[in-house]
Amino acid sequence: MTSIALIIVMMLTLLLQAIIPTRKMLIIFCGATVTITIAAVLDNQSIISIYNGVPWDVLVILLGLGIFSTLFARSRIFSYLAVWCSGASKGDSLLILAMFSAIMFFLSCTLNNLTALLLVLPVLLTILKALGVTQDFIGLCFSLLIVACNLGGAATPIGDFPAILLMGTGSISFLRYLALAFPMCLLIFGIILSVAVYYHKKKVKENTSLLERSLALTSMAKLYRNIAIDKTILYPGIAVFCLMFGLWIAAAEIGLSPGVICFTGVGIYMIIKNEAAEEIIRHHVDFESILFLTALFLMVSCMAGSGLLDQVAALLSDSFKDTRMLICALMICCGISTAIFSAGPSMATMLPIAKQIILRGDVAGDTVYVGLALSVCAGSSFLLTAATAGPLAQSMVEKSGLKTREGSPAIFNFMTFIPFGIVSFTIIQLCGLAFVLARI
Amino acid sequence: MKHSATDLDPRVILRTIESAISELGTFSTALILQDTVSKITGDSEAFDLAETLSETFPMYGELIATGNDPDDIKNFIKENTKYLAETLKGFTSIVVVGIEAVILDQLARHLPDSIIYIVPHTGNMDAERVLSNFPANVRLIDLRDLMPLGGVRSVLISYIFCPMGDDSFVYPVTFRAVGPDIRSAYNQIIGLNMLSGYQRYLSDMAPLYSTSRFFTTQFRMV
């Protein structure tokens, strides 16, 4: 009875927050309150045990990396890089597509996706505005950028929430995740980029003249004529990041949790750049997503405490006798639920189930975890609304006043993204399944 | 794909320089356009383009009509900005209405101890990007901040385009900035003369008749 009530509340909460994103904080907090009340009253779970089920280390890492990203971005290194890419592309749309998506992939490996987009998109929008590109190119370019963001985020243990959750809960070591996920994500990015290039050559008709390109590039160079990297932010940032990277690799040997390492590194950086850090903490830290995930973890903790997730894992195991089939089913469920509910809820719910399946001993944990991270990445790339980067890119394109070559307002929305989303989801999900099946 | 400059639709050219007009200024953009077109298609095409752009971007035609090389114009501005900076040394607050990057870049460097407040000539710009190109003594302000900044150690500067007799063109925002209320708050209102005389009506600017009534001093830049 309690299990059924918890499932109903959880599903209702996740559905409502997906349908009414403008009230998602209210909905998730109401859902968490109702879930905790049900677990405490009907299931006799203690509040302390519910709190203990929340992976606080994960929240600490998310908060720490958010502060680090915002502070490091102030060095202007990423804007500098984006401006350099605009010049190096010589105004060629194909090169712009390839270079900017590669930048997004590598930036998202270390920065959160929103910061990466906020840094690179203004430069890209300016060059596209000056060049005058077609609607086909706009759809392709921004869709590829979002998928590159998602893949970059999945490539490292600090790139995005699902990977941070895996590292923060100690499910997989930093180095192991990096060794397995990075080459895989890079390979998938290469495949998707090749598909995009093929599509561009076949369908996108750009006929920008030499003079237009030269004018656009000269304007760009003048608009960013005195852009200078702030080395007082850049160098300490690189040093602190290298320190954290080294400690994460050696975390198990030195007995420090990833969260403590993150907080130590970010703390040092904040002391070095104290004035900017104070301003960032007061005005720019994304507390909303931290609170959203805290409420979500409380709900998952209640469900785990009731034994519900064990029951789901047992049910899946009974339904799929073959381990390969079982993992594939779990991954596909994870991908689809991410497309509907977004990465946070999906990974937070699926991870405990995956852990139960791994405990049976038929399959190596690291393979399943990386497979799940790839499935979340596939789901995030399915619909524009599945990942936070999508709506942000949509709003930035709308606000920029970007126009097509024909002079009509550029459109990048849910429907523009869908064809590219379906192709990306299929490629990432199939590659993820192939990765897991090859290792079982 | 290679086009002649005059084959291009004027709207296409305007699109490529739209952000530059907002963030660098109309005159500075005309200078960039002349420089780029001359380098790619040659001086004669740069000259012919003036007619193509006579309605959409008339400032370009006025610049071309001077018959000067872009490098010569940059040198004039460099020399004259040095003199302008000497004139402005006694002022702690320099309020500039409108952006002309080709002047302000140098002026800000010549006057590191003064604070230069800029009122942009358009709202359609990336303020963060504009500021990142200037040294730390430059601030962007709004028209509403002009009055409180007035005083004996403050000076108001704006651009006078193509003056002919006492007629000229100014940025529409300048027209508001040199109104009687703001004029009374400043000891000096300097107009920077950009080009002289006009052959085309600068439709994107505000015409100003009896220019000398609005500016206490005029300073020839180009």
XYZ file of C-alpha atoms in Angstrom:
662
model
C 0.000 0.000 0.000
C 2.765 2.429 1.018
C 4.775 1.454 -2.060
C 1.830 2.161 -4.364
C 1.238 5.560 -2.707
C 4.913 6.460 -3.056
C 4.970 5.455 -6.732
C 1.832 7.486 -7.454
C 3.204 10.594 -5.714
C 6.597 10.256 -7.421
C 5.140 9.751 -10.905
C 2.646 12.558 -10.435
C 5.355 14.920 -9.229
C 7.719 14.109 -12.092
C 4.952 14.417 -14.672
C 3.654 17.704 -13.294
C 7.109 19.294 -13.122
C 7.701 18.264 -16.736
C 4.310 19.633 -17.859
C 4.478 22.888 -15.855
C 8.189 23.798 -15.760
C 7.395 27.322 -14.511
C 6.195 25.803 -11.214
C 8.653 22.929 -11.000
C 10.220 24.068 -7.713
C 6.845 24.303 -6.011
C 5.766 20.946 -7.441
C 8.953 19.107 -6.448
C 8.873 20.505 -2.906
C 5.195 19.579 -2.494
C 6.009 16.101 -3.853
C 8.933 15.738 -1.421
C 6.795 16.859 1.533
C 3.993 14.416 0.701
C 6.522 11.581 0.094
C 8.315 12.192 3.412
C 4.975 12.326 5.257
C 3.823 9.043 3.698
C 7.188 7.368 4.455
C 7.219 8.637 8.045
C 3.584 7.957 8.906
C 2.704 4.852 6.899
C 6.113 3.223 6.639
C 7.622 4.275 9.985
C 10.796 5.591 8.364
C 12.738 7.992 10.608
C 13.470 11.469 9.301
C 17.175 10.922 10.063
C 17.307 7.809 7.876
C 15.561 9.710 5.068
C 18.124 12.539 5.351
C 20.945 9.993 5.426
C 19.749 8.641 2.088
C 20.521 11.941 0.381
C 23.945 11.873 -1.353
C 25.167 15.156 0.144
C 28.579 14.715 -1.476
C 26.915 15.022 -4.891
C 25.235 18.286 -3.937
C 28.529 19.604 -2.574
C 30.289 18.769 -5.861
C 27.526 20.379 -7.924
C 27.686 23.536 -5.839
C 31.497 23.636 -5.845
C 31.827 23.060 -9.583
C 29.153 25.685 -10.245
C 31.181 28.277 -8.322
C 34.418 27.131 -9.996
C 32.907 27.346 -13.517
C 31.492 30.828 -12.985
C 34.723 32.143 -11.505
C 36.962 30.513 -14.111
C 34.759 31.800 -16.940
C 35.597 35.350 -15.858
C 39.101 34.829 -17.195
C 37.441 35.295 -20.648
C 39.453 32.371 -22.014
C 36.341 30.804 -23.537
C 35.179 33.983 -25.291
C 38.740 34.376 -26.557
C 38.662 30.807 -27.852
C 35.281 31.313 -29.521
C 36.467 34.530 -31.200
C 39.609 32.776 -32.380
C 37.471 29.987 -33.854
C 35.317 32.519 -35.714
C 38.440 33.931 -37.340
C 39.970 30.519 -38.039
C 36.749 29.325 -39.709
C 37.205 32.102 -42.319
C 33.420 32.444 -42.295
C 32.921 28.949 -43.756
C 29.667 27.584 -42.316
C 30.893 23.987 -42.277
C 33.991 24.953 -40.299
C 31.886 27.057 -37.938
C 29.660 24.036 -37.332
C 32.586 21.696 -36.659
C 34.699 24.090 -34.590
C 31.965 25.449 -32.352
C 30.486 22.015 -31.668
C 33.989 20.735 -30.807
C 34.456 23.701 -28.439
C 31.117 22.925 -26.780
C 32.065 19.275 -26.370
C 35.392 20.020 -24.703
C 34.064 22.901 -22.581
C 31.207 20.769 -21.305
C 33.720 18.149 -20.183
C 34.707 20.481 -17.336
C 32.107 23.248 -17.147
C 28.409 22.854 -16.621
C 26.405 23.047 -19.852
C 24.676 26.307 -19.046
C 27.937 28.147 -18.374
C 29.460 26.699 -21.549
C 26.474 27.877 -23.620
C 26.371 31.311 -22.014
C 30.037 31.830 -22.879
C 30.112 30.557 -26.438
C 26.678 31.370 -27.857
C 26.989 35.200 -27.893
C 30.093 34.934 -30.094
C 28.472 32.345 -32.373
C 25.263 34.379 -32.676
C 27.247 37.485 -33.647
C 29.124 35.735 -36.450
C 25.958 34.005 -37.713
C 24.103 37.325 -37.664
C 26.822 38.943 -39.749
C 27.176 36.030 -42.158
C 23.470 35.547 -42.779
C 22.849 31.801 -42.745
C 19.837 29.727 -43.785
C 17.136 28.361 -41.468
C 18.370 24.817 -42.241
C 21.825 25.731 -40.978
C 20.481 27.432 -37.843
C 18.475 24.314 -36.909
C 21.420 22.023 -37.578
C 24.017 24.182 -35.838
C 22.177 24.776 -32.546
C 20.921 21.175 -32.387
C 24.462 19.885 -32.824
C 25.700 22.291 -30.168
C 23.203 20.968 -27.617
C 24.075 17.349 -28.353
C 27.792 18.223 -28.116
C 27.077 19.797 -24.718
C 25.322 16.631 -23.524
C 28.083 14.344 -24.807
C 30.814 16.513 -23.282
C 28.947 16.457 -19.978
C 28.770 12.665 -20.039
C 32.436 12.283 -21.034
C 33.952 13.138 -17.629
C 32.871 12.496 -14.033
C 32.531 16.255 -13.438
C 30.786 17.299 -16.633
C 27.145 16.799 -15.770
C 24.814 15.651 -13.016
C 24.547 11.892 -13.849
C 28.323 11.487 -13.893
C 28.717 13.597 -10.735
C 26.111 11.395 -9.064
C 28.069 8.275 -9.997
C 31.329 9.706 -8.683
C 29.777 11.407 -5.652
C 28.038 8.258 -4.450
C 31.264 6.287 -4.873
C 29.645 4.048 -7.498
C 32.661 4.383 -9.777
C 36.105 5.921 -9.395
C 37.032 9.158 -11.172
C 39.718 7.559 -13.308
C 37.680 4.492 -14.237
C 34.750 6.612 -15.401
C 37.052 8.883 -17.383
C 38.843 5.933 -19.019
C 35.578 4.306 -20.107
C 33.293 7.241 -20.882
C 35.607 9.790 -22.503
C 36.711 7.696 -25.523
C 33.146 6.490 -26.000
C 31.661 9.985 -25.922
C 34.382 11.303 -28.219
C 33.645 8.491 -30.678
C 29.884 9.179 -30.570
C 30.522 12.897 -31.023
C 32.645 12.054 -34.078
C 29.823 9.944 -35.542
C 27.154 12.597 -34.938
C 29.400 15.345 -36.305
C 29.992 13.254 -39.444
C 26.233 12.825 -39.894
C 25.773 16.590 -39.441
C 28.511 17.354 -41.981
C 26.925 14.915 -44.458
C 23.520 16.559 -43.947
C 25.069 20.008 -44.353
C 26.693 19.061 -47.645
C 23.499 17.481 -48.974
C 20.829 19.881 -47.766
C 22.192 23.183 -46.521
C 22.753 25.641 -49.328
C 25.012 28.499 -48.252
C 26.205 30.975 -50.887
C 27.991 33.628 -48.910
C 30.287 35.737 -51.078
C 33.922 36.425 -50.259
C 33.132 40.063 -49.517
C 30.298 39.189 -47.121
C 32.543 36.763 -45.273
C 35.395 39.241 -45.085
C 33.094 41.980 -43.827
C 31.554 39.666 -41.245
C 34.979 38.551 -39.996
C 36.366 42.086 -39.889
C 33.298 43.258 -37.939
C 33.769 40.360 -35.512
C 37.434 41.166 -35.035
C 36.576 44.817 -34.301
C 33.737 43.945 -31.939
C 36.184 41.856 -29.903
C 39.229 44.002 -30.709
C 40.646 44.350 -27.208
C 39.458 41.135 -25.611
C 42.115 40.104 -23.109
C 42.453 37.022 -20.979
C 42.532 37.783 -17.249
C 45.595 35.777 -16.251
C 45.061 36.475 -12.555
C 41.938 34.307 -12.805
C 43.154 31.881 -15.465
C 46.424 30.676 -13.924
C 45.146 30.008 -10.375
C 42.090 28.338 -11.949
C 44.243 25.975 -14.003
C 46.461 25.222 -10.992
C 43.473 24.490 -8.739
C 41.818 22.353 -11.409
C 45.016 20.298 -11.871
C 45.208 19.850 -8.083
C 41.586 18.662 -7.895
C 42.091 16.412 -10.922
C 45.134 14.777 -9.318
C 43.354 14.321 -5.982
C 40.246 12.861 -7.648
C 42.425 10.293 -9.376
C 44.088 9.380 -6.082
C 40.905 9.792 -3.993
C 40.672 6.142 -2.949
C 44.352 5.927 -1.898
C 44.341 9.123 0.165
C 40.925 8.454 1.683
C 39.260 11.719 0.664
C 35.774 11.844 -0.794
C 35.295 13.589 -4.180
C 33.090 16.197 -2.482
C 35.768 17.135 0.058
C 38.362 17.415 -2.734
C 36.024 19.640 -4.724
C 35.295 21.911 -1.785
C 38.985 22.147 -0.877
C 39.958 23.128 -4.420
C 37.127 25.597 -4.858
C 37.857 27.025 -1.396
C 41.491 27.707 -2.351
C 40.387 29.341 -5.603
C 37.856 31.476 -3.744
C 40.501 32.671 -1.284
C 42.805 33.637 -4.174
C 40.054 35.548 -6.025
C 38.042 36.499 -2.957
C 36.306 39.640 -4.265
C 34.951 37.987 -7.409
C 34.091 34.811 -5.472
C 32.033 36.758 -2.922
C 30.103 38.432 -5.724
C 29.511 35.106 -7.495
C 28.217 33.384 -4.358
C 25.861 36.265 -3.584
C 24.467 36.715 -7.078
C 25.358 33.941 -9.533
C 25.228 30.517 -7.864
C 22.481 28.298 -9.228
C 20.854 27.406 -5.889
C 17.628 26.514 -7.694
C 19.001 23.320 -9.229
C 20.668 22.334 -5.923
C 17.332 22.697 -4.091
C 15.505 20.859 -6.882
C 17.900 17.921 -6.628
C 17.761 17.925 -2.809
C 13.971 17.553 -2.937
C 14.335 14.852 -5.564
C 16.899 12.925 -3.520
C 14.609 13.096 -0.481
C 11.854 11.455 -2.533
C 14.210 8.773 -3.850
C 15.507 8.190 -0.305
C 11.953 7.563 0.927
C 11.370 5.113 -1.922
C 14.656 3.307 -1.269
C 13.837 3.131 2.458
C 10.484 1.500 1.724
C 12.218 -1.254 -0.272
C 10.320 -0.221 -3.391
C 13.394 0.132 -5.581
C 14.570 -3.360 -4.550
C 11.172 -4.666 -5.631
C 11.461 -2.924 -9.012
C 14.958 -4.384 -9.467
C 13.654 -7.858 -8.582
C 10.739 -7.439 -10.976
C 13.098 -6.437 -13.795
C 15.382 -9.379 -13.012
C 12.429 -11.773 -13.086
C 11.164 -10.346 -16.363
C 14.545 -10.532 -18.082
C 16.409 -13.709 -17.221
C 19.278 -12.875 -19.552
C 21.628 -10.310 -17.961
C 22.295 -8.649 -21.321
C 18.586 -8.182 -21.942
C 18.099 -6.914 -18.406
C 20.780 -4.227 -18.722
C 19.553 -3.236 -22.192
C 16.005 -2.843 -20.871
C 17.261 -0.753 -17.965
C 19.278 1.489 -20.287
C 16.400 2.030 -22.710
C 14.052 2.815 -19.790
C 16.651 5.268 -18.506
C 16.983 6.964 -21.905
C 13.241 7.354 -22.406
C 12.579 8.491 -18.826
C 15.347 11.096 -19.227
C 13.681 12.426 -22.384
C 10.417 12.826 -20.452
C 11.510 13.709 -16.906
C 15.063 15.078 -17.558
C 18.396 13.711 -16.373
C 18.170 14.419 -12.637
C 14.978 12.497 -11.796
C 15.798 9.722 -14.230
C 19.315 9.013 -12.997
C 18.387 9.460 -9.326
C 15.668 6.794 -9.689
C 17.497 4.385 -11.982
C 20.794 4.323 -10.105
C 19.490 2.499 -6.985
C 17.773 -0.060 -9.249
C 21.004 -0.541 -11.212
C 22.899 -1.024 -7.941
C 20.521 -3.822 -6.913
C 21.063 -5.547 -10.273
C 24.855 -5.168 -10.010
C 24.770 -6.643 -6.472
C 23.608 -9.936 -7.998
C 27.134 -10.222 -9.407
C 26.413 -11.073 -13.044
C 27.795 -7.897 -14.470
C 30.603 -5.412 -13.760
C 29.355 -2.257 -12.066
C 31.479 0.234 -14.027
C 30.103 -1.028 -17.363
C 26.505 -0.602 -16.227
C 27.150 2.837 -14.730
C 28.806 4.203 -17.857
C 26.041 2.580 -19.944
C 23.440 4.374 -17.806
C 25.292 7.692 -18.167
C 25.259 7.232 -21.959
C 21.535 6.430 -21.871
C 20.877 9.608 -19.874
C 22.915 11.499 -22.454
C 20.814 9.913 -25.237
C 17.584 10.892 -23.466
C 18.838 14.439 -22.858
C 19.514 14.729 -26.593
C 16.076 13.420 -27.611
C 13.864 16.437 -26.889
C 14.800 20.088 -26.582
C 13.149 20.222 -23.171
C 14.982 17.182 -21.780
C 18.149 19.065 -20.861
C 18.464 22.567 -19.410
C 20.799 23.571 -22.249
C 17.932 23.248 -24.778
C 15.518 25.902 -23.455
C 18.466 28.211 -22.723
C 19.735 27.959 -26.316
C 16.181 28.496 -27.606
C 15.745 31.636 -25.533
C 19.187 33.006 -26.469
C 18.472 32.537 -30.185
C 15.063 34.237 -29.832
C 16.436 37.180 -27.833
C 19.402 37.711 -30.147
C 17.155 38.804 -33.009
C 19.070 36.473 -35.354
C 17.629 36.477 -38.847
C 17.992 34.061 -41.697
C 19.637 34.953 -44.970
C 16.187 35.624 -46.372
C 15.500 38.142 -43.608
C 12.922 36.171 -41.611
C 13.432 35.625 -37.852
C 15.528 32.530 -37.085
C 13.571 29.694 -35.509
C 15.042 27.233 -33.064
C 12.418 25.472 -31.006
C 11.069 22.097 -29.922
C 9.946 21.147 -33.435
C 13.175 22.331 -35.130
C 15.159 20.118 -32.778
C 13.010 16.958 -33.069
C 14.474 15.411 -36.290
C 18.012 15.972 -35.085
C 17.025 14.787 -31.584
C 15.657 11.492 -32.905
C 18.845 10.821 -34.881
C 21.074 11.759 -31.932
C 19.075 9.690 -29.448
C 19.250 6.661 -31.733
C 23.007 6.975 -32.327
C 23.914 7.588 -28.662
C 21.567 4.901 -27.337
C 22.770 2.310 -29.873
C 26.423 3.131 -29.160
C 25.736 2.880 -25.419
C 24.067 -0.515 -25.846
C 26.905 -1.713 -28.075
C 29.427 -0.563 -25.451
C 27.674 -2.469 -22.667
C 27.009 -5.607 -24.720
C 30.631 -5.711 -25.867
C 31.820 -5.638 -22.241
C 29.414 -8.168 -20.699
C 31.472 32.261 -54.683
C 32.847 35.637 -55.759
C 30.682 38.727 -56.114
C 31.491 42.264 -57.067
C 30.773 44.664 -54.192
C 28.123 46.476 -56.210
C 26.332 43.183 -57.070
C 25.456 42.685 -53.424
C 22.074 43.637 -52.073
C 22.578 46.713 -49.840
C 20.518 44.966 -47.155
C 23.058 42.130 -47.136
C 25.895 44.583 -46.525
C 23.888 46.341 -43.837
C 23.252 42.996 -42.126
C 26.967 42.184 -41.956
C 27.764 45.540 -40.322
C 24.640 45.980 -38.166
C 26.301 44.978 -34.897
C 29.347 47.093 -35.736
C 27.170 50.190 -36.292
C 25.609 49.678 -32.857
C 28.781 48.915 -30.930
C 31.542 50.732 -32.836
C 29.634 53.689 -34.241
C 28.445 54.740 -37.695
C 31.617 56.563 -38.740
C 33.936 53.836 -37.405
C 31.918 51.195 -39.278
C 32.048 53.211 -42.493
C 35.810 53.303 -42.110
C 35.974 49.523 -41.601
C 33.745 49.005 -44.637
C 35.924 51.227 -46.817
C 39.075 49.488 -45.635
C 37.690 45.959 -46.218
C 36.095 46.661 -49.591
C 39.206 48.454 -50.876
C 41.424 45.549 -49.870
C 39.194 42.905 -51.459
C 37.772 44.530 -54.557
C 39.955 47.609 -55.090
C 39.442 51.336 -54.649
C 37.180 51.816 -57.680
C 34.625 49.282 -56.390
C 34.811 50.854 -52.938
C 33.913 54.131 -54.651
C 31.059 52.594 -56.669
C 29.629 50.963 -53.555
C 28.891 54.427 -52.158
C 26.043 54.800 -54.663
C 24.684 51.333 -53.888
C 24.589 52.231 -50.198
C 23.415 55.819 -50.611
C 20.050 55.107 -48.971
C 20.850 52.324 -46.512
C 24.191 53.586 -45.217
C 24.819 57.136 -46.456
C 27.712 57.788 -44.051
C 29.836 55.474 -46.186
C 29.323 57.689 -49.227
C 30.262 60.785 -47.238
C 33.449 59.141 -46.084
C 34.352 57.987 -49.595
C 33.671 61.493 -50.914
C 36.632 62.829 -48.918
C 38.882 60.905 -51.300
C 41.124 59.877 -48.432
C 42.727 56.512 -47.872
C 41.438 54.658 -44.707
C 44.957 54.724 -43.266
C 45.210 58.492 -43.787
C 41.884 58.986 -42.004
C 43.045 56.833 -39.108
C 46.196 58.935 -38.877
C 44.200 62.201 -38.806
C 42.073 60.826 -36.024
C 45.108 59.614 -34.111
C 46.754 63.026 -34.233
C 43.578 64.942 -33.457
C 42.622 62.648 -30.578
C 45.999 63.441 -29.019
C 45.159 67.170 -29.135
C 41.663 66.487 -27.853
C 43.096 64.545 -24.912
C 45.372 67.511 -24.079
C 42.309 69.771 -24.033
C 40.446 67.406 -21.737
C 43.233 66.852 -19.191
C 41.710 69.179 -16.571
C 38.389 67.352 -16.432
C 37.746 64.462 -14.053
C 34.501 63.347 -15.720
C 34.224 63.161 -19.471
C 30.762 62.316 -20.694
C 30.616 61.145 -24.305
C 27.282 60.801 -26.059
C 27.457 58.105 -28.737
C 30.169 55.573 -29.475
C 32.827 56.065 -32.119
C 35.345 53.370 -31.260
C 38.011 54.769 -33.573
C 38.197 57.851 -31.296
C 37.224 56.475 -27.880
C 39.757 53.623 -27.940
C 42.580 56.148 -28.069
C 40.977 58.795 -25.881
C 40.514 56.336 -23.008
C 44.198 55.417 -23.177
C 45.352 59.028 -23.302
C 43.314 59.921 -20.209
C 43.836 57.110 -17.689
C 43.129 59.376 -14.706
C 39.765 60.617 -15.963
C 36.588 58.608 -15.924
C 34.943 58.436 -19.315
C 31.175 57.926 -19.217
C 29.629 56.806 -22.487
C 25.947 57.091 -23.385
C 25.470 54.583 -26.251
C 23.734 55.856 -29.368
C 21.554 52.721 -29.488
C 20.078 50.251 -27.028
C 20.568 47.375 -29.457
C 24.018 46.215 -28.310
C 25.895 43.834 -26.059
C 26.918 46.208 -23.256
C 29.286 43.685 -21.670
C 31.158 43.227 -24.946
C 31.352 46.973 -25.569
C 32.869 47.560 -22.131
C 35.314 44.654 -22.386
C 37.061 46.488 -25.239
C 37.786 49.592 -23.185
C 40.154 50.145 -20.250
C 38.784 50.209 -16.702
C 38.248 54.012 -16.691
C 35.332 53.708 -19.128
C 31.716 53.251 -17.941
C 28.464 52.890 -19.844
C 25.642 55.067 -18.581
C 22.074 55.936 -19.436
C 20.716 59.301 -20.644
C 19.086 59.760 -17.233
C 22.525 59.802 -15.584
C 23.704 62.848 -17.561
C 22.340 65.546 -15.237
C 23.969 64.367 -11.984
C 27.348 64.039 -13.731
C 27.409 67.725 -14.695
C 29.645 70.246 -12.931
C 32.680 72.472 -13.422
C 35.079 69.545 -13.795
C 32.823 67.688 -16.215
C 32.614 68.020 -19.947
C 30.045 66.717 -22.395
C 31.241 65.555 -25.805
C 29.347 64.349 -28.840
C 29.808 63.985 -32.587
C 28.764 66.438 -35.275
C 28.555 64.683 -38.636
C 29.117 66.442 -41.937
C 28.636 70.049 -40.737
C 27.861 72.531 -43.503
C 27.452 76.139 -42.440
C 25.591 75.871 -39.174
C 23.694 72.728 -40.231
C 24.811 69.234 -39.334
C 23.694 65.761 -38.390
C 23.971 64.177 -34.951
C 23.055 60.878 -33.381
C 19.394 61.107 -32.281
C 20.540 60.543 -28.679
C 22.790 63.633 -28.958
C 19.771 65.711 -29.823
C 18.283 64.857 -26.445
C 21.633 65.235 -24.633
C 22.191 68.802 -25.781
C 18.760 69.958 -24.654
C 18.547 73.115 -22.466
C 18.263 71.215 -19.164
C 21.447 69.193 -19.661
C 23.301 72.072 -21.338
C 22.862 74.131 -18.200
C 24.572 71.455 -16.090
C 27.800 71.465 -18.110
C 30.374 74.212 -18.507
C 31.537 72.949 -21.864
C 29.803 70.970 -24.558
C 32.284 69.920 -27.213
C 31.241 68.799 -30.656
C 33.678 66.601 -32.559
C 33.390 67.462 -36.232
C 33.433 64.317 -38.323
C 33.855 65.086 -42.038
C 32.679 68.379 -43.448
C 29.832 69.169 -45.779
C 27.355 66.601 -47.054
C 26.120 65.387 -50.416
C 23.629 62.860 -49.103
C 20.932 63.245 -46.492
C 21.996 61.134 -43.504
C 18.613 59.522 -42.954
C 19.747 57.479 -39.949
C 20.818 60.637 -38.046
C 18.990 63.623 -36.599
C 19.445 66.913 -38.522
C 20.599 69.816 -36.352
C 20.150 73.351 -37.564
C 22.036 76.154 -35.777
C 24.614 73.708 -34.469
C 26.699 76.394 -32.759
C 23.827 77.124 -30.370
C 24.110 73.648 -28.894
C 27.877 73.195 -28.703
C 30.125 75.629 -26.857
C 33.209 74.371 -28.708
C 33.739 72.485 -31.935
C 36.798 70.346 -32.479
C 37.765 69.095 -35.925
C 38.514 65.375 -35.981
C 38.415 64.452 -39.699
